[in-house]
XYZ file of C-alpha atoms in Angstrom:
687
model
C 69.621 111.408 96.040
C 66.906 110.421 93.734
C 67.716 110.813 90.011
C 66.040 113.625 88.158
C 63.131 112.605 85.987
C 62.548 114.646 82.857
C 58.900 115.386 82.460
C 57.007 115.132 79.169
C 55.483 118.472 79.994
C 56.399 120.986 82.591
C 54.699 122.694 85.593
C 55.633 126.237 84.355
C 54.636 127.602 87.779
C 57.963 126.236 88.960
C 60.088 128.088 86.466
C 59.661 131.419 88.193
C 60.871 129.777 91.439
C 64.293 129.477 89.955
C 64.702 133.212 89.853
C 63.272 133.354 93.398
C 66.013 131.037 94.599
C 68.579 133.315 92.880
C 67.043 136.380 94.577
C 67.266 134.635 97.967
C 70.978 133.786 97.295
C 71.730 137.402 96.465
C 69.768 138.689 99.595
C 71.359 136.218 102.018
C 74.917 136.514 100.754
C 74.831 140.207 100.102
C 75.929 140.038 96.534
C 73.125 142.011 94.838
C 75.373 144.595 93.339
C 78.232 144.210 90.761
C 81.523 145.224 92.390
C 85.088 143.973 91.803
C 86.859 143.736 95.155
C 84.758 141.429 97.516
C 82.500 140.308 94.648
C 81.509 136.645 94.678
C 82.308 135.337 91.126
C 80.053 132.294 91.604
C 76.934 133.493 93.503
C 77.084 137.193 92.875
C 75.305 139.258 90.222
C 76.539 138.174 86.697
C 78.406 135.310 88.170
C 78.840 131.639 87.290
C 75.571 130.626 88.928
C 73.602 132.930 86.630
C 75.107 131.320 83.606
C 74.281 127.893 84.993
C 70.716 128.954 85.892
C 70.300 130.489 82.499
C 70.974 127.132 80.836
C 69.238 124.975 83.433
C 65.953 126.696 83.365
C 65.665 126.356 79.623
C 66.634 122.658 80.059
C 63.645 122.393 82.380
C 61.272 123.936 79.789
C 62.408 122.008 76.687
C 64.333 118.910 77.933
C 61.197 116.937 78.528
C 60.528 116.655 74.880
C 64.055 117.119 73.591
C 66.587 114.644 75.075
C 69.365 116.416 73.122
C 69.209 119.154 75.828
C 69.554 116.703 78.796
C 73.192 117.301 79.364
C 74.970 118.019 82.693
C 77.616 120.212 81.032
C 76.788 123.905 80.975
C 78.821 124.845 77.823
C 77.350 121.928 75.824
C 73.904 122.891 76.960
C 74.373 126.485 75.852
C 75.575 125.220 72.376
C 72.549 123.055 71.938
C 70.158 125.559 73.154
C 71.358 127.676 70.359
C 71.231 124.826 67.861
C 67.584 124.312 68.749
C 66.700 127.968 68.575
C 65.938 128.490 72.230
C 68.601 131.208 72.474
C 70.521 133.310 69.902
C 73.975 132.117 68.751
C 75.448 135.478 70.039
C 73.900 134.873 73.476
C 75.461 131.389 73.675
C 78.802 132.722 72.640
C 78.656 135.577 75.188
C 77.698 133.208 78.008
C 80.378 130.710 77.052
C 83.103 133.284 76.978
C 81.962 134.720 80.312
C 81.642 131.335 81.878
C 85.194 130.363 80.817
C 86.596 133.655 82.087
C 84.900 133.508 85.424
C 85.882 129.942 85.974
C 89.513 130.909 85.328
C 89.217 133.835 87.857
C 87.624 131.340 90.377
C 90.550 128.975 90.095
C 93.088 131.813 90.527
C 91.291 132.961 93.714
C 91.450 129.369 95.091
C 95.173 129.061 94.167
C 96.220 131.983 96.498
C 95.618 130.419 99.833
C 94.606 126.962 98.603
C 91.044 127.328 99.955
C 87.589 126.734 98.585
C 86.386 130.309 98.074
C 84.689 132.284 95.246
C 85.146 135.805 96.637
C 87.559 138.324 95.097
C 89.836 139.659 97.851
C 89.144 143.091 99.190
C 92.728 143.655 100.038
C 94.583 145.361 97.181
C 97.631 143.217 97.491
C 95.628 139.999 97.460
C 93.488 141.103 94.592
C 96.665 141.983 92.616
C 97.808 138.435 92.921
C 94.633 137.228 91.396
C 94.854 139.417 88.278
C 98.607 138.918 87.913
C 97.916 135.135 87.839
C 95.448 135.936 85.071
C 98.334 137.711 83.106
C 96.838 141.250 83.695
C 99.266 143.997 84.848
C 96.913 146.664 86.274
C 93.792 146.722 88.490
C 91.767 149.085 86.266
C 92.344 146.791 83.258
C 91.266 143.836 85.326
C 88.210 145.726 86.808
C 87.017 146.736 83.357
C 87.423 143.294 81.997
C 85.699 141.443 84.655
C 82.945 143.945 85.226
C 82.142 143.692 81.447
C 81.779 139.889 81.917
C 79.517 140.347 84.952
C 77.377 142.865 83.069
C 77.172 140.607 79.962
C 75.975 137.673 81.986
C 73.469 139.842 83.870
C 72.026 141.253 80.630
C 71.307 137.796 79.166
C 70.098 136.417 82.519
C 67.852 139.416 83.161
C 66.349 139.073 79.632
C 65.240 135.553 80.664
C 64.104 136.243 84.159
C 63.941 139.610 85.418
C 61.864 141.541 82.866
C 58.603 139.652 83.832
C 55.512 141.545 83.078
C 54.082 143.893 85.624
C 50.765 142.083 86.554
C 49.677 144.884 88.817
C 48.364 147.072 85.969
C 47.066 150.489 86.874
C 43.522 149.595 86.132
C 42.002 150.989 89.330
C 40.327 149.084 92.240
C 39.851 145.321 91.789
C 38.490 143.883 94.933
C 36.645 140.568 94.763
C 36.519 139.544 98.388
C 33.680 140.009 100.920
C 30.019 139.699 100.449
C 29.189 143.274 99.123
C 30.383 144.558 95.749
C 33.025 147.208 96.028
C 31.733 150.387 94.426
C 35.178 151.334 93.052
C 35.563 147.788 91.503
C 32.119 148.311 89.794
C 33.398 151.549 88.287
C 36.732 150.013 87.171
C 34.928 147.169 85.370
C 32.575 149.586 83.682
C 35.447 151.797 82.520
C 37.110 148.664 81.071
C 34.006 147.908 79.108
C 32.056 145.432 81.030
C 28.387 145.996 80.686
C 27.352 143.679 83.584
C 30.009 144.396 86.139
C 27.882 142.914 89.101
C 27.827 139.571 87.106
C 31.596 139.938 86.495
C 32.351 140.428 90.124
C 30.090 137.435 91.113
C 31.946 135.245 88.534
C 35.526 136.162 89.739
C 34.403 135.972 93.455
C 33.449 132.309 92.899
C 36.951 131.673 91.451
C 38.484 133.040 94.671
C 36.148 130.814 96.797
C 37.469 127.719 94.995
C 34.239 127.035 92.996
C 36.129 124.803 90.316
C 38.642 122.091 90.740
C 41.324 124.312 88.970
C 41.156 126.929 91.819
C 40.706 124.691 94.801
C 44.430 124.728 95.774
C 45.558 127.823 97.715
C 48.584 128.191 95.381
C 46.288 128.197 92.355
C 44.102 130.883 93.831
C 47.119 132.935 94.789
C 48.459 132.777 91.114
C 45.028 133.600 89.688
C 44.740 136.606 91.973
C 48.173 137.938 90.717
C 46.966 137.252 87.145
C 43.473 138.796 87.381
C 44.388 142.321 86.352
C 46.056 141.276 83.128
C 43.242 138.723 82.519
C 40.530 141.365 82.756
C 42.551 143.822 80.693
C 42.873 141.267 77.898
C 39.179 140.228 78.068
C 38.181 143.905 77.911
C 39.975 144.250 74.630
C 37.670 141.794 72.987
C 34.527 142.689 71.084
C 32.274 141.676 74.052
C 34.062 141.714 77.416
C 31.137 140.168 79.248
C 30.814 137.204 76.768
C 34.591 136.786 76.820
C 34.584 136.522 80.671
C 31.808 133.825 80.515
C 33.850 131.899 77.896
C 36.967 132.050 80.114
C 34.743 130.953 83.032
C 33.462 127.999 81.175
C 37.068 127.125 80.069
C 38.256 127.370 83.683
C 35.469 125.137 84.866
C 36.701 122.198 82.762
C 40.340 122.472 83.906
C 41.378 119.675 86.245
C 44.013 121.887 87.822
C 45.040 125.544 87.472
C 48.504 126.101 88.994
C 50.347 125.030 85.853
C 48.233 127.158 83.493
C 48.322 130.283 85.745
C 52.064 129.969 86.127
C 52.525 129.528 82.369
C 50.306 132.593 81.581
C 52.038 134.726 84.205
C 55.357 134.030 82.910
C 54.319 134.279 79.215
C 51.387 136.710 79.004
C 51.641 136.791 75.152
C 50.238 133.350 75.311
C 47.089 134.605 76.781
C 46.337 136.587 73.676
C 46.648 133.418 71.646
C 44.424 131.683 74.171
C 41.705 134.265 73.983
C 41.876 134.092 70.223
C 41.307 130.416 70.425
C 38.446 130.671 72.888
C 36.844 133.416 70.684
C 37.311 131.701 67.268
C 37.634 127.983 67.880
C 35.620 126.460 70.714
C 36.838 122.862 69.677
C 40.429 123.956 70.249
C 39.490 125.588 73.522
C 37.989 122.273 74.657
C 41.283 120.571 73.820
C 43.263 123.117 75.951
C 40.871 122.739 78.891
C 41.348 118.980 78.862
C 45.012 118.919 77.894
C 46.629 122.030 79.185
C 50.038 120.652 78.245
C 49.503 121.400 74.479
C 50.363 124.988 75.457
C 53.787 123.935 76.416
C 54.758 123.648 72.757
C 53.915 127.251 72.155
C 57.163 128.160 73.883
C 59.189 126.193 71.342
C 60.956 128.698 69.013
C 60.042 126.461 66.133
C 56.340 127.379 66.485
C 56.854 130.747 65.014
C 58.017 129.383 61.782
C 55.827 127.715 59.169
C 54.454 124.195 59.319
C 57.020 121.495 60.206
C 58.344 119.379 57.406
C 57.782 115.615 57.241
C 61.293 114.998 58.269
C 60.978 117.248 61.373
C 57.707 115.515 62.364
C 59.116 112.046 61.921
C 62.285 112.883 63.760
C 60.357 114.534 66.681
C 57.820 111.652 66.965
C 60.833 109.147 66.959
C 62.490 110.959 69.731
C 59.332 111.030 71.889
C 58.394 107.317 71.295
C 61.980 106.204 71.958
C 61.683 107.689 75.491
C 58.844 105.287 76.227
C 59.799 102.499 78.749
C 57.124 100.199 77.640
C 54.345 99.773 74.999
C 51.510 101.536 76.823
C 53.653 104.579 77.563
C 54.469 104.749 73.794
C 50.780 104.921 73.061
C 50.254 107.670 75.501
C 53.363 109.583 74.191
C 51.938 109.252 70.662
C 48.635 110.780 71.878
C 50.319 113.755 73.530
C 52.511 114.328 70.464
C 49.552 114.323 68.114
C 47.446 116.529 70.340
C 50.263 119.005 70.488
C 50.932 118.968 66.795
C 47.408 119.273 65.796
C 46.811 122.190 68.187
C 49.948 123.931 66.816
C 48.982 123.364 63.211
C 45.454 124.695 63.983
C 46.790 127.784 65.772
C 49.082 128.492 62.890
C 46.042 128.536 60.645
C 44.089 130.835 62.943
C 46.899 133.302 63.199
C 47.508 133.133 59.370
C 50.930 131.464 59.369
C 49.798 128.644 57.117
C 46.863 128.194 54.689
C 44.133 125.582 55.086
C 45.721 123.434 52.297
C 48.926 123.380 54.285
C 46.951 122.354 57.308
C 45.530 119.428 55.512
C 48.937 118.402 54.259
C 50.433 118.879 57.738
C 47.722 116.810 59.419
C 48.197 114.008 56.843
C 51.917 114.030 57.227
C 51.386 113.704 61.033
C 48.975 110.755 60.624
C 51.461 109.087 58.134
C 54.232 109.372 60.638
C 52.288 107.986 63.574
C 51.026 104.988 61.539
C 54.636 104.292 60.262
C 56.095 104.403 63.707
C 53.342 102.616 65.728
C 52.817 99.688 63.330
C 56.300 98.182 64.076
C 55.585 98.591 67.791
C 52.246 96.828 67.448
C 53.998 94.056 65.348
C 56.664 93.640 68.023
C 53.982 93.059 70.685
C 52.276 90.406 68.474
C 55.626 88.719 67.740
C 56.464 88.190 71.392
C 53.532 85.786 71.620
C 53.174 84.398 68.139
C 56.447 85.012 66.390
C 56.701 85.927 62.643
C 55.381 84.689 59.399
C 58.529 83.545 57.554
C 59.105 85.292 54.293
C 55.953 87.455 54.747
C 55.287 90.935 53.227
C 53.083 93.663 54.821
C 51.720 97.046 53.747
C 49.482 99.628 55.191
C 47.380 101.423 52.508
C 45.680 104.767 53.029
C 42.334 105.480 51.387
C 39.851 108.419 51.437
C 41.008 111.792 52.664
C 44.153 110.294 54.156
C 45.106 108.774 50.783
C 44.707 112.124 49.229
C 46.509 113.867 52.100
C 43.537 116.118 52.695
C 42.413 115.125 56.221
C 40.948 117.509 58.725
C 41.245 117.531 62.553
C 38.105 115.532 62.778
C 38.822 112.971 59.986
C 38.688 109.247 60.482
C 41.628 107.346 58.909
C 40.561 105.107 56.103
C 43.023 102.113 55.905
C 43.543 98.736 54.299
C 46.181 96.256 55.609
C 47.595 94.045 52.835
C 49.879 91.077 53.307
C 51.445 88.150 51.409
C 53.516 85.020 52.228
C 55.144 82.124 50.464
C 52.714 79.292 49.621
C 54.504 76.664 51.661
C 54.175 78.683 54.838
C 51.156 77.528 56.951
C 51.812 79.273 60.368
C 53.856 81.788 62.382
C 57.132 80.571 64.069
C 56.272 81.697 67.699
C 55.389 79.948 70.949
C 51.763 80.059 69.980
C 51.694 79.740 66.229
C 48.808 81.263 64.177
C 47.739 80.671 60.593
C 48.576 83.747 58.350
C 45.058 84.814 57.971
C 44.548 84.783 61.756
C 47.876 86.389 62.364
C 47.281 89.489 60.272
C 43.636 89.855 61.458
C 45.120 89.886 65.034
C 47.671 92.457 63.918
C 45.019 94.691 62.403
C 42.827 94.437 65.535
C 45.873 95.449 67.755
C 46.632 98.357 65.461
C 43.030 99.590 65.598
C 43.118 99.247 69.384
C 46.407 101.181 69.608
C 44.896 103.976 67.671
C 41.367 104.044 69.048
C 41.505 102.833 72.666
C 40.918 105.626 75.123
C 43.942 105.945 77.511
C 44.651 108.560 80.131
C 45.660 110.800 77.224
C 42.527 110.252 75.080
C 42.005 108.708 71.786
C 44.717 108.941 69.021
C 42.611 108.542 65.795
C 39.372 106.990 64.826
C 40.017 104.479 62.033
C 37.779 102.980 59.352
C 38.686 99.650 57.570
C 35.358 99.410 55.764
C 36.983 100.144 52.293
C 38.704 96.766 52.523
C 37.434 94.062 50.032
C 33.934 92.926 50.969
C 33.731 95.736 53.563
C 32.591 94.800 57.135
C 31.764 91.231 55.957
C 35.401 90.532 54.920
C 38.470 89.877 56.957
C 40.210 92.853 58.707
C 43.388 92.168 56.696
C 43.539 91.046 53.126
C 46.086 88.817 51.343
C 47.409 90.676 48.254
C 46.395 87.996 45.847
C 42.871 88.044 47.162
C 42.778 91.856 47.014
C 43.679 91.795 43.276
C 41.184 89.051 42.510
C 38.335 90.883 44.318
C 39.092 94.205 42.703
C 39.314 92.684 39.152
C 36.274 90.493 39.433
C 33.862 91.446 42.229
C 34.378 95.042 43.179
C 31.571 97.607 42.661
C 32.215 100.836 40.793
C 32.285 102.833 43.998
C 35.067 100.574 45.295
C 37.171 101.501 42.154
C 36.268 105.142 42.841
C 37.715 104.772 46.333
C 40.784 103.042 44.805
C 41.743 106.246 43.062
C 42.987 107.519 46.447
C 44.884 104.368 47.479
C 48.402 105.292 48.710
C 50.890 103.046 50.431
C 51.918 104.577 53.644
C 54.460 101.989 54.841
C 55.515 98.628 53.642
C 57.889 95.835 54.717
C 59.831 96.306 51.500
C 59.954 98.704 48.577
C 59.262 95.850 46.210
C 55.899 95.063 47.898
C 54.956 98.610 47.860
C 55.764 98.723 44.070
C 53.655 95.592 43.482
C 50.702 97.255 45.205
C 51.076 100.452 43.233
C 51.397 98.604 39.953
C 48.206 96.501 40.750
C 46.234 99.611 41.645
C 47.294 101.376 38.430
C 46.394 98.385 36.354
C 42.893 98.212 37.812
C 42.348 101.901 37.382
C 43.540 101.808 33.843
C 41.132 99.085 32.624
C 38.818 100.095 29.748
C 35.273 100.762 30.974
C 31.764 101.157 29.677
C 31.418 104.890 30.051
C 27.651 104.863 30.032
C 27.579 102.273 32.896
C 30.238 104.141 34.703
C 28.204 107.411 34.560
C 25.131 105.638 35.698
C 26.836 103.974 38.571
C 28.431 107.297 39.754
C 25.041 109.139 39.562
C 23.361 106.267 41.475
C 26.031 106.405 44.196
C 25.538 110.149 44.463
C 21.785 109.824 44.563
C 22.028 107.297 47.355
C 24.178 109.594 49.508
C 21.865 112.440 48.899
C 18.821 110.414 49.887
C 20.417 108.921 53.011
C 22.162 112.085 54.199
C 20.148 115.016 52.841
C 21.761 118.460 53.023
C 19.920 121.681 52.694
C 22.198 124.382 54.079
C 25.017 125.737 51.875
C 27.218 125.295 54.954
C 26.833 121.568 54.733
C 29.662 121.820 52.400
C 30.435 118.218 51.997
C 26.909 116.740 51.068
C 25.015 119.660 49.600
C 24.147 119.252 45.882
C 27.111 120.937 44.144
C 29.324 120.486 47.280
C 32.550 118.671 47.926
C 31.340 115.205 47.163
C 30.203 116.302 43.714
C 33.574 117.532 42.834
C 35.398 114.411 44.219
C 32.995 112.170 42.207
C 33.775 114.204 39.111
C 37.452 113.665 39.681
C 37.107 110.009 40.341
C 34.792 109.578 37.319
C 37.379 111.239 34.957
C 40.173 109.020 36.433
C 38.113 105.807 35.807
C 36.951 106.953 32.409
C 40.252 108.239 30.918
C 42.908 106.607 33.014
C 43.321 103.927 30.400
C 44.530 106.565 27.868
C 45.974 109.197 30.201
C 47.485 107.357 33.341
C 48.964 110.715 34.334
C 45.549 111.807 35.737
C 45.650 109.022 38.280
C 46.545 111.256 41.272
C 45.449 110.662 44.910
C 44.797 114.353 45.549
C 41.453 115.580 44.094
C 42.944 118.961 42.983
C 46.029 117.255 41.323
C 43.608 114.880 39.406
C 41.591 117.831 38.107
C 44.676 119.768 37.137
C 46.124 116.788 35.239
C 42.693 116.142 33.635
C 42.596 119.722 32.383
C 46.150 119.539 31.154
C 45.489 116.376 29.215
C 42.254 117.636 27.645
C 39.750 115.373 29.393
C 38.365 118.376 31.427
C 37.528 121.503 29.572
C 39.012 124.826 30.677
C 35.637 126.321 31.643
C 34.773 123.237 33.752
C 38.156 123.324 35.482
C 37.649 127.079 36.166
C 34.411 126.164 37.970
C 35.660 123.123 39.868
C 39.216 124.009 41.023
C 38.321 127.280 42.717
C 35.190 125.836 44.267
C 37.307 122.847 45.458
C 39.865 125.193 47.103
C 37.253 127.283 48.683
C 35.277 124.241 50.050
C 38.476 122.701 51.494
C 39.609 125.906 53.128
C 36.205 126.478 54.792
C 35.951 122.821 55.780
C 39.348 122.871 57.457
C 38.388 125.910 59.531
C 35.025 124.449 60.574
C 36.414 121.097 61.546
C 39.249 122.775 63.465
C 37.022 125.277 65.272
C 33.990 123.263 66.295
C 32.324 119.955 66.788
C 28.931 119.113 65.374
C 26.981 120.967 62.747
C 27.738 124.690 62.040
C 25.032 127.153 62.748
C 25.947 130.616 61.709
C 23.265 131.985 64.094
C 25.033 130.584 67.225
C 28.654 130.521 65.976
C 31.245 132.825 67.646
C 31.893 136.042 65.840
C 35.594 135.232 65.673
C 34.793 131.926 63.758
C 32.659 133.939 61.225
C 35.451 136.313 60.766
C 37.892 133.445 60.068
C 35.518 132.040 57.428
C 34.978 135.442 55.775
C 38.684 135.907 55.589
C 39.361 132.500 54.128
C 36.541 132.949 51.579
C 37.874 136.323 50.389
C 34.438 138.041 50.726
C 33.638 141.323 52.444
C 31.184 139.852 54.984
C 29.535 136.557 55.997
C 26.278 137.233 54.059
C 28.163 137.756 50.810
C 30.264 134.602 51.471
C 27.065 132.554 51.891
C 25.729 133.932 48.582
C 29.049 133.155 46.846
C 28.973 129.624 48.217
C 25.478 129.070 46.902
C 26.497 130.341 43.513
C 29.445 128.012 43.383
C 27.263 125.031 44.381
C 24.880 125.760 41.513
C 27.737 125.927 39.031
C 29.352 122.720 40.417
C 26.092 120.805 40.189
C 25.626 121.854 36.545
C 29.133 120.729 35.844
C 28.411 117.404 37.468
C 25.217 116.996 35.368
C 26.749 117.725 31.978
C 29.877 115.589 32.684
C 28.188 112.643 34.242
C 24.450 112.908 34.404
C 21.455 114.079 36.492
C 21.383 112.828 40.042
C 17.618 113.445 40.286
C 16.972 110.883 37.580
C 19.120 108.347 39.422
C 17.182 109.080 42.599
C 13.960 107.950 40.846
C 15.282 104.753 39.732
C 17.331 103.850 42.812
């Protein structure tokens, strides 16, 4: 027999087949009712097999991503399912008690005539032997006791399998076969709220004719047919049933296969409400689902219904999934699947109001940190197999930009710098094909970039940017620590020191090396500066950006005058100007830097009252926009659900008022920039 292979994600269409098997057992063996005499304690209703199926089915759902649940022992599995939140503790205790009791009864049955049977005797005398061996004196006492165990098992088992939703809703006629439109179906669709029922019938008929790859398989069409009533009912509950159907049709057209999705939605129709919410509010997320249906798997995990996962939970879950990889390329694929799932789940939590936009940014940054920390050693190991190690070397990966500030969005590149150091007497690595240290770490960086950006079967992990390294694109990919310090002290431009305010060591070969980097960055940022030159340089930098990437719509939140860049530049200016006297303001998060600047008196209260609420509003809206769509945001063509999300996040009564509020904030932020730093327009004239 071939060994069982745990899947990374599951064909949920197969889950309902487990219950079908159990129904067939009941029908074939004739044990569909709970009795005492003549009842099969293994295969009958409420019997041992139902306890085992109860545990095994949930192992199939969750065991692909959680090796802790891959145990052959039923009782251990029940205990671990409870520990992981898949079942209640009381259910685990009930099923364990029933399982132990029924196994004991089974053993007593087999002891009587020393035969392999699981059926309670019908003969009163033989039955009495069974319950006497159990230490029970009377038949009625035994009957009450064993029946209570059967019923308890059946209750928990039924809760998992048998209360499936009735897909045959009483909506009226729904006939989509044949060449002519069924008049009663037209009437049903109109009553549901479809304004163009003829078009709706034509669309659905094409599904049943196998128009798309997802519905070409007969089993997929069969499951879609079963699911169509609940699908139409859900679409009809949206603001525009016809548009919702077109959106679902576009979604369906991009699916490579449909059996898995239709099986999942059939077994868990509440997921369809989440899916329609995604399609109505966040086209970018809908695109992810259409390409990577398995991201929906994680919605069945009980942990989804809590808040955002902690850093420890993300790190632990990622470590588990990477450790399951048999080889390097599989680890890269598993990392991509994990990130897609977690980004989707974090985004869905934002859309449903479980977390805030700020928590989303923190969660996405924590996820990126974990991936970088756990992939870098694997990339190193691949390099070491060919080239060995640099004896006594140190290595650190430093986050810059939005990642350094732990404020990334779903669409952010990762700004990184790789720093290394080694003893002066070391000239090459110690492997079969030795490399000079500079070559060695350049290769390592190239491999890391490839591990993150190379498109595999599971897509791209992250886009990365190493342009913030010393000398930018003209410099080496990896930088020796002493060269980094020398460049930053003697040759760096003001904008490079501005970028340095967000430098954060993600991972390091030793705590001592990380501390050396932190100390060097702090010393660089605490240098005394010519404030007039600093202000001129910052204005010039802002003018260049404004000229090269002009922004006119208030919804170009990052680049518009008075937008996000203005606030970030103010925070960085204050840090470079006053870090020498108040090192406490040297914070990588923009909001933290502004709050510290206010607390230490280098930012007036009225300016802080302008900048901090505007920053929070900008970041909230940006997180939603980057999550929901790709490309530029056009309010005229954006889905109504997306506009509602923005209005809700902005705290205004409608979208028009939110836009006006944004414009007012942008005017106030630009005024604050001008009186703190200078006029950008004047810098534009001289640049």
